[in-house]
Coordinates of C-alpha atoms in Angstrom, one line a residue:
M1 CA 21.3 -12.3 11.0
S2 CA 22.4 -13.4 14.5
E3 CA 21.1 -16.9 15.5
A4 CA 19.8 -15.2 18.7
V5 CA 17.1 -13.5 16.7
R6 CA 14.0 -15.7 16.5
F7 CA 11.6 -15.9 13.5
S8 CA 9.3 -13.6 15.5
S9 CA 10.5 -11.3 18.4
L10 CA 6.9 -11.2 19.7
S11 CA 7.2 -10.6 23.5
H12 CA 3.7 -10.0 24.9
L13 CA 0.4 -8.1 24.4
D14 CA -0.4 -5.0 26.3
C15 CA -3.5 -2.8 26.8
P16 CA -3.2 0.8 25.6
K17 CA -6.0 1.9 27.9
C18 CA -5.3 0.2 31.3
G19 CA -1.7 -0.9 30.8
L20 CA -2.4 -4.6 31.6
R21 CA 0.1 -7.0 30.1
H22 CA -1.1 -10.3 28.6
D23 CA 0.5 -13.5 27.5
A24 CA 0.6 -13.6 23.7
D25 CA 0.5 -17.4 23.3
Q26 CA -3.2 -18.0 23.9
V27 CA -6.5 -17.4 22.1
I28 CA -7.4 -13.9 23.2
G29 CA -9.6 -11.1 22.2
L30 CA -10.0 -7.8 24.1
C31 CA -8.4 -6.8 27.4
T32 CA -10.5 -7.3 30.5
C33 CA -11.2 -3.6 30.4
G34 CA -12.7 -3.9 26.9
S35 CA -9.9 -2.3 25.0
P36 CA -8.1 -3.7 22.0
L37 CA -4.7 -5.2 22.7
L38 CA -1.4 -4.4 20.9
A39 CA 1.4 -6.8 20.2
R40 CA 4.8 -5.8 21.5
Y41 CA 8.2 -7.1 20.4
D42 CA 11.7 -7.4 21.8
L43 CA 13.1 -4.6 19.7
D44 CA 16.5 -4.8 21.4
E45 CA 16.9 -8.3 20.1
V46 CA 15.9 -7.2 16.6
R47 CA 18.2 -4.2 16.7
A48 CA 21.1 -6.4 17.7
G49 CA 20.6 -9.1 15.2
L50 CA 18.9 -7.7 12.0
S51 CA 19.9 -5.0 9.6
K52 CA 17.9 -3.0 7.0
E53 CA 20.2 -4.4 4.4
E54 CA 19.3 -8.0 5.3
V55 CA 15.6 -7.2 5.1
A56 CA 16.1 -5.7 1.6
S57 CA 17.6 -9.0 0.4
R58 CA 14.5 -11.0 1.3
P59 CA 11.5 -12.0 -0.9
A60 CA 9.3 -9.0 -1.8
D61 CA 6.3 -9.8 0.4
L62 CA 5.2 -8.6 3.8
W63 CA 6.8 -11.6 5.6
R64 CA 10.2 -10.0 4.9
Y65 CA 9.5 -8.3 8.2
H66 CA 8.8 -11.5 10.1
E67 CA 10.8 -10.5 13.2
L68 CA 8.3 -7.7 13.7
L69 CA 5.3 -9.9 13.0
P70 CA 3.6 -12.3 15.6
V71 CA 3.8 -15.7 13.8
R72 CA 6.4 -17.6 15.8
A73 CA 7.3 -20.3 13.2
A74 CA 7.8 -20.0 9.4
E75 CA 5.8 -23.2 8.8
N76 CA 2.7 -21.5 10.3
V77 CA 2.7 -18.7 7.7
I78 CA -0.5 -18.8 5.5
S79 CA 0.3 -16.7 2.4
L80 CA -0.9 -15.9 -1.0
G81 CA 2.0 -13.6 -1.8
E82 CA 0.7 -10.5 -0.2
G83 CA 2.7 -7.3 0.4
M84 CA 5.3 -5.0 -1.2
T85 CA 2.7 -3.1 -3.3
P86 CA 3.9 -0.3 -5.6
L87 CA 4.5 3.2 -4.3
L88 CA 3.7 5.2 -7.4
A89 CA 4.4 8.8 -8.3
L90 CA 1.4 10.6 -9.6
P91 CA 3.0 13.5 -11.5
A92 CA 0.1 14.7 -13.7
Y93 CA -2.5 14.5 -10.9
G94 CA -0.1 16.0 -8.4
R95 CA 0.5 19.0 -10.7
E96 CA -3.2 19.5 -11.0
L97 CA -3.6 19.5 -7.2
G98 CA -0.5 21.6 -6.6
V99 CA 1.3 18.8 -4.8
E100 CA 4.3 17.9 -7.0
R101 CA 5.6 15.1 -4.7
L102 CA 2.4 13.1 -4.5
L103 CA 2.7 9.3 -4.2
M104 CA 0.1 6.5 -4.1
K105 CA 0.6 3.3 -2.2
D106 CA -1.5 1.0 -4.4
E107 CA -3.1 -1.8 -2.4
G108 CA -5.3 -2.8 -5.3
L109 CA -2.5 -5.0 -6.5
I110 CA -2.7 -7.6 -3.7
P111 CA -4.5 -10.9 -3.1
T112 CA -8.3 -10.3 -2.9
G113 CA -7.8 -6.8 -4.3
T114 CA -7.5 -4.8 -1.1
F115 CA -5.2 -4.0 1.8
K116 CA -7.5 -6.3 3.9
A117 CA -5.4 -9.2 2.7
R118 CA -2.5 -8.0 4.9
G119 CA -4.5 -8.3 8.1
A120 CA -6.1 -11.5 7.0
A121 CA -2.8 -13.2 6.2
V122 CA -1.2 -12.3 9.6
G123 CA -4.4 -12.7 11.6
V124 CA -5.3 -16.1 10.1
S125 CA -1.7 -17.4 10.4
R126 CA -1.5 -16.4 14.1
A127 CA -5.0 -17.6 14.9
R128 CA -4.2 -21.0 13.5
E129 CA -0.8 -21.1 15.2
V130 CA -2.5 -20.7 18.6
G131 CA -5.1 -23.3 17.9
V132 CA -8.1 -21.5 16.4
R133 CA -9.9 -23.6 13.7
K134 CA -13.1 -21.5 13.1
I135 CA -13.4 -17.7 12.7
A136 CA -16.3 -15.4 12.6
M137 CA -16.6 -11.7 11.8
P138 CA -18.9 -8.9 10.6
T139 CA -17.6 -6.9 7.6
N140 CA -18.4 -4.1 5.1
G141 CA -17.3 -6.6 2.5
N142 CA -13.5 -6.6 1.7
A143 CA -12.3 -7.8 5.1
G144 CA -14.8 -10.6 5.0
S145 CA -13.7 -11.8 1.6
A146 CA -10.0 -11.6 2.6
W147 CA -10.5 -13.5 5.9
A148 CA -12.7 -16.1 4.2
T149 CA -10.0 -16.6 1.5
Y150 CA -7.1 -17.0 3.9
A151 CA -9.2 -19.2 6.2
A152 CA -9.9 -21.5 3.2
R153 CA -6.2 -21.7 2.5
A154 CA -5.5 -22.5 6.1
G155 CA -8.2 -25.2 6.2
M156 CA -10.3 -23.2 8.7
A157 CA -14.0 -22.6 8.7
A158 CA -15.3 -19.0 8.4
L159 CA -18.6 -17.4 9.3
I160 CA -19.0 -14.0 7.6
A161 CA -21.9 -11.5 8.1
M162 CA -22.1 -8.4 5.9
P163 CA -24.7 -5.7 5.1
V164 CA -26.9 -6.6 2.1
A165 CA -25.7 -3.4 0.5
A166 CA -22.1 -4.5 0.5
P167 CA -20.3 -4.8 -2.9
E168 CA -21.6 -7.9 -4.8
I169 CA -18.1 -9.1 -5.6
C170 CA -17.3 -9.4 -1.9
R171 CA -20.4 -11.6 -1.4
R172 CA -19.3 -13.8 -4.3
E173 CA -15.7 -14.0 -3.0
V174 CA -16.9 -15.3 0.4
T175 CA -19.2 -17.8 -1.3
V176 CA -16.7 -19.2 -3.8
V177 CA -14.2 -20.2 -1.1
G178 CA -16.8 -22.1 0.8
A179 CA -17.4 -19.8 3.8
E180 CA -20.8 -19.4 5.4
L181 CA -22.3 -16.0 4.5
K182 CA -25.1 -14.1 6.2
L183 CA -26.5 -11.0 4.6
I184 CA -27.8 -8.4 7.1
D185 CA -30.5 -5.7 6.5
G186 CA -28.5 -2.9 8.2
L187 CA -25.0 -1.6 8.8
I188 CA -21.8 -3.3 10.1
G189 CA -22.9 -2.8 13.7
D190 CA -26.0 -4.8 13.0
A191 CA -23.8 -7.5 11.4
G192 CA -21.7 -7.5 14.5
A193 CA -24.7 -8.0 16.7
W194 CA -25.8 -11.0 14.6
V195 CA -22.3 -12.5 14.9
R196 CA -22.3 -12.1 18.7
S197 CA -25.7 -13.8 18.9
E198 CA -24.5 -16.7 16.8
L199 CA -21.3 -17.2 18.8
A200 CA -23.4 -17.4 22.0
V201 CA -24.9 -20.6 20.7
R202 CA -22.0 -22.0 18.4
D203 CA -18.9 -23.5 19.8
G204 CA -15.3 -23.2 18.7
Y205 CA -15.3 -19.8 16.8
Q206 CA -13.0 -16.9 17.5
D207 CA -14.6 -13.5 16.9
V208 CA -12.0 -11.7 14.6
S209 CA -14.0 -8.5 14.3
T210 CA -12.0 -5.3 13.8
L211 CA -9.5 -5.0 16.8
K212 CA -11.3 -7.7 18.7
E213 CA -8.2 -9.8 18.1
P214 CA -4.6 -8.4 18.3
Y215 CA -3.1 -9.5 15.0
R216 CA -5.0 -7.9 12.1
I217 CA -3.3 -4.7 13.0
E218 CA 0.1 -6.4 12.7
G219 CA -0.6 -7.3 9.1
K220 CA -1.8 -3.7 8.3
K221 CA 1.3 -2.1 9.9
T222 CA 3.4 -3.6 7.1
M223 CA 2.1 -0.8 4.9
G224 CA 4.0 1.6 7.1
L225 CA 7.1 -0.6 7.1
E226 CA 7.0 -0.8 3.3
I227 CA 6.5 2.9 2.8
A228 CA 9.6 3.6 4.9
E229 CA 11.7 1.0 3.1
Q230 CA 10.5 2.1 -0.4
L231 CA 11.5 5.7 0.4
G232 CA 15.0 4.6 1.4
W233 CA 14.1 4.6 5.1
R234 CA 13.2 8.3 4.9
L235 CA 9.7 9.3 6.0
P236 CA 7.3 11.4 4.0
D237 CA 5.7 14.6 5.3
V238 CA 2.1 13.4 5.2
I239 CA 0.3 10.0 5.0
L240 CA -3.4 10.0 4.3
Y241 CA -5.6 7.0 5.2
P242 CA -9.3 6.4 4.6
T243 CA -10.6 5.7 8.0
G244 CA -13.5 3.4 9.0
G245 CA -12.4 1.1 11.8
G246 CA -9.0 2.8 11.6
V247 CA -6.8 -0.3 11.8
G248 CA -4.6 0.7 8.9
L249 CA -3.9 4.1 10.3
I250 CA -3.2 2.8 13.8
G251 CA -1.0 0.1 12.2
I252 CA 1.1 2.6 10.2
W253 CA 1.5 4.7 13.3
K254 CA 2.7 1.6 15.2
A255 CA 5.1 0.6 12.5
L256 CA 6.7 3.9 12.3
A257 CA 7.1 4.0 16.1
E258 CA 8.8 0.6 16.0
L259 CA 11.1 1.7 13.2
A260 CA 12.1 4.8 15.1
S261 CA 12.8 2.6 18.2
L262 CA 15.1 0.4 16.1
G263 CA 16.9 3.5 14.8
W264 CA 16.0 2.6 11.2
V265 CA 14.3 6.0 10.6
E266 CA 15.0 9.4 11.9
G267 CA 13.4 12.8 12.1
P268 CA 9.8 13.8 12.6
M269 CA 6.9 11.4 12.1
P270 CA 4.7 11.9 9.0
R271 CA 1.6 13.9 9.8
L272 CA -1.2 11.3 9.7
V273 CA -4.5 12.2 8.2
A274 CA -7.7 10.3 9.0
V275 CA -10.0 10.7 6.0
Q276 CA -13.7 10.1 6.3
A277 CA -16.9 10.8 4.2
T278 CA -19.3 13.6 5.2
G279 CA -22.0 10.9 5.4
C280 CA -20.1 9.0 8.1
A281 CA -17.5 11.1 10.0
P282 CA -17.4 10.3 13.7
I283 CA -13.6 10.6 13.9
V284 CA -13.6 14.0 12.3
K285 CA -16.4 15.3 14.6
A286 CA -14.5 14.0 17.7
W287 CA -11.2 15.5 16.4
E288 CA -12.8 18.9 15.7
E289 CA -14.4 18.9 19.2
G290 CA -11.2 17.8 20.9
L291 CA -12.7 14.6 22.3
P292 CA -10.7 11.5 23.1
E293 CA -13.3 9.1 21.6
S294 CA -16.1 9.4 19.1
D295 CA -19.9 9.2 19.3
A296 CA -21.8 6.8 17.1
W297 CA -22.7 8.5 13.8
P298 CA -26.5 8.5 13.0
D299 CA -27.8 7.4 9.6
A300 CA -24.3 6.6 8.2
K301 CA -24.1 6.4 4.4
T302 CA -21.4 7.0 1.8
V303 CA -20.4 5.7 -1.6
A304 CA -17.1 4.7 0.0
F305 CA -18.8 1.8 1.6
G306 CA -15.7 0.4 3.3
I307 CA -15.5 3.4 5.6
T308 CA -19.1 3.3 6.7
V309 CA -18.3 2.6 10.4
P310 CA -20.5 4.7 12.7
K311 CA -18.5 3.9 15.8
A312 CA -15.0 2.3 15.7
L313 CA -13.7 0.3 18.7
G314 CA -10.2 1.8 18.2
D315 CA -11.4 5.4 17.7
F316 CA -9.3 6.5 20.7
L317 CA -6.2 5.1 19.1
V318 CA -6.9 6.8 15.8
L319 CA -7.3 10.2 17.6
Q320 CA -4.1 9.6 19.5
A321 CA -2.2 8.8 16.4
I322 CA -3.2 12.0 14.6
A323 CA -2.7 14.1 17.7
E324 CA 0.8 12.7 18.3
T325 CA 1.9 13.3 14.7
D326 CA 0.4 16.8 14.4
G327 CA -2.0 15.3 11.9
C328 CA -5.7 15.9 11.4
A329 CA -9.0 14.4 10.5
V330 CA -11.0 15.6 7.4
A331 CA -14.3 14.7 5.8
V332 CA -15.0 14.8 2.1
D333 CA -18.3 14.7 0.1
D334 CA -19.3 11.7 -2.0
E335 CA -19.4 13.9 -5.1
D336 CA -15.8 14.9 -4.6
I337 CA -14.8 11.2 -3.9
L338 CA -16.3 10.1 -7.3
A339 CA -14.7 13.1 -9.1
A340 CA -11.3 12.2 -7.6
Q341 CA -11.7 8.5 -8.6
R342 CA -12.4 9.5 -12.2
R343 CA -9.7 12.1 -12.4
V344 CA -6.9 9.8 -11.1
A345 CA -8.0 7.3 -13.7
E346 CA -8.0 9.9 -16.5
L347 CA -4.6 11.4 -15.6
E348 CA -2.7 8.4 -14.2
G349 CA -4.4 5.3 -15.6
A350 CA -5.2 4.0 -12.2
F351 CA -8.8 2.7 -11.4
I352 CA -8.9 3.2 -7.6
C353 CA -11.5 2.3 -5.1
P354 CA -13.8 5.1 -3.6
E355 CA -12.1 4.8 -0.2
G356 CA -8.8 5.5 -1.8
A357 CA -10.3 8.3 -3.9
A358 CA -11.5 9.9 -0.6
N359 CA -7.8 10.5 0.2
F360 CA -7.2 12.4 -3.0
A361 CA -10.3 14.5 -2.4
A362 CA -8.8 15.2 1.0
V363 CA -5.4 16.1 -0.5
Q364 CA -7.2 18.7 -2.7
Q365 CA -9.0 20.1 0.3
L366 CA -6.0 20.3 2.5
R367 CA -3.8 21.8 -0.2
A368 CA -6.4 24.5 -0.8
A369 CA -6.4 25.3 2.9
G370 CA -2.6 25.4 3.0
W371 CA -2.4 22.5 5.5
I372 CA -0.4 20.6 2.8
A373 CA 2.4 22.6 1.3
A374 CA 3.4 22.5 -2.4
D375 CA 6.7 20.9 -1.6
D376 CA 5.4 18.3 0.9
Q377 CA 6.0 14.7 0.1
V378 CA 2.5 13.2 0.4
V379 CA 1.6 9.5 0.4
A380 CA -2.0 8.6 -0.1
L381 CA -3.1 5.0 0.4
N382 CA -5.4 3.5 -2.3
T383 CA -6.8 0.7 -0.2
G384 CA -8.2 -1.4 -3.1
T385 CA -8.9 -1.9 -6.7
G386 CA -11.7 0.0 -8.3
L387 CA -12.7 -3.2 -10.1
K388 CA -14.5 -4.2 -7.0
Y389 CA -16.8 -1.2 -7.3
P390 CA -18.0 -1.1 -11.0
E391 CA -21.2 0.6 -9.9
T392 CA -19.2 3.8 -9.1
V393 CA -18.5 4.4 -12.7
P394 CA -21.4 5.2 -15.1
L395 CA -21.3 3.7 -18.6

């Protein structure tokens, strides 16, 4: 690697709505217009000084892509070994669905048991680097347990609010690492309102709610970087993602765009699919109606608790991502989610989370409709281990 390439090539932050450019080296949340901010990098510098081969020689964690991550100095990285999860072929289940080239990116094999560890690792590292010492967030469960865990490792305080219906293990994870936990009788939006009210009277906390700080998405985008590398820098035809706040899908879209700009991948982008449950499908409704943003979903409820997000702050980016990649948004029933969860376990020996199972229910639906072809290479993200959701499996 050329000495001209820094540990991070982070350049600035920009607003995808109004175009305003912001200094990255400050504690910052949303743009002044209310939009999430996106981190931008000096890709010319990376292209000139880093090769795919050098990346492949590095340790097998997400920090192998540090030039494309926002942490400026190696000593500021807070890590538990996250990243480089398996990309597994599912031959038996794929044959049953009529999709022979079906792959699963298994995020269950990661610290805290879900993909949320990626966003927490990068988000906490960067927050601490710019001077944050206390974080606060609402969560459906897994993000809160991940951020509380990484905050503990960083020596930071964490205030976590989650619905009382969130998975029990997530509550226990938050408690065991010493974070402050508030259980809310309501949904994630109610938890968010409580956090905002608390931060109005508490000093020193940064609100790290979904997309209210710019760096969670940078951790999530490493899923896209890994998929490309694991496939020999060739892109699949379809990538499915269970979509609540949508950060993972936006991150994968951002990662693939950065790789294309670097010249590390070629050809058409994978068609991105936002998967939701019929009990909470605001993105699907907006997609079907051709709207640029979603409306809040009333009475949201699904067994895939992690995607129970009635109104996502980044919904416009999710819709843009699926539109620009010729993708789609699809909703699946809870019954089909649980059936897919059981069938993947029976045929492939993988106990996946209900959010991940939603993807496989969607594969079945899209294959039956002809939207997915028999010879398409399809990557479905399992976003967490099923061990966090024992109640989804009857004894």
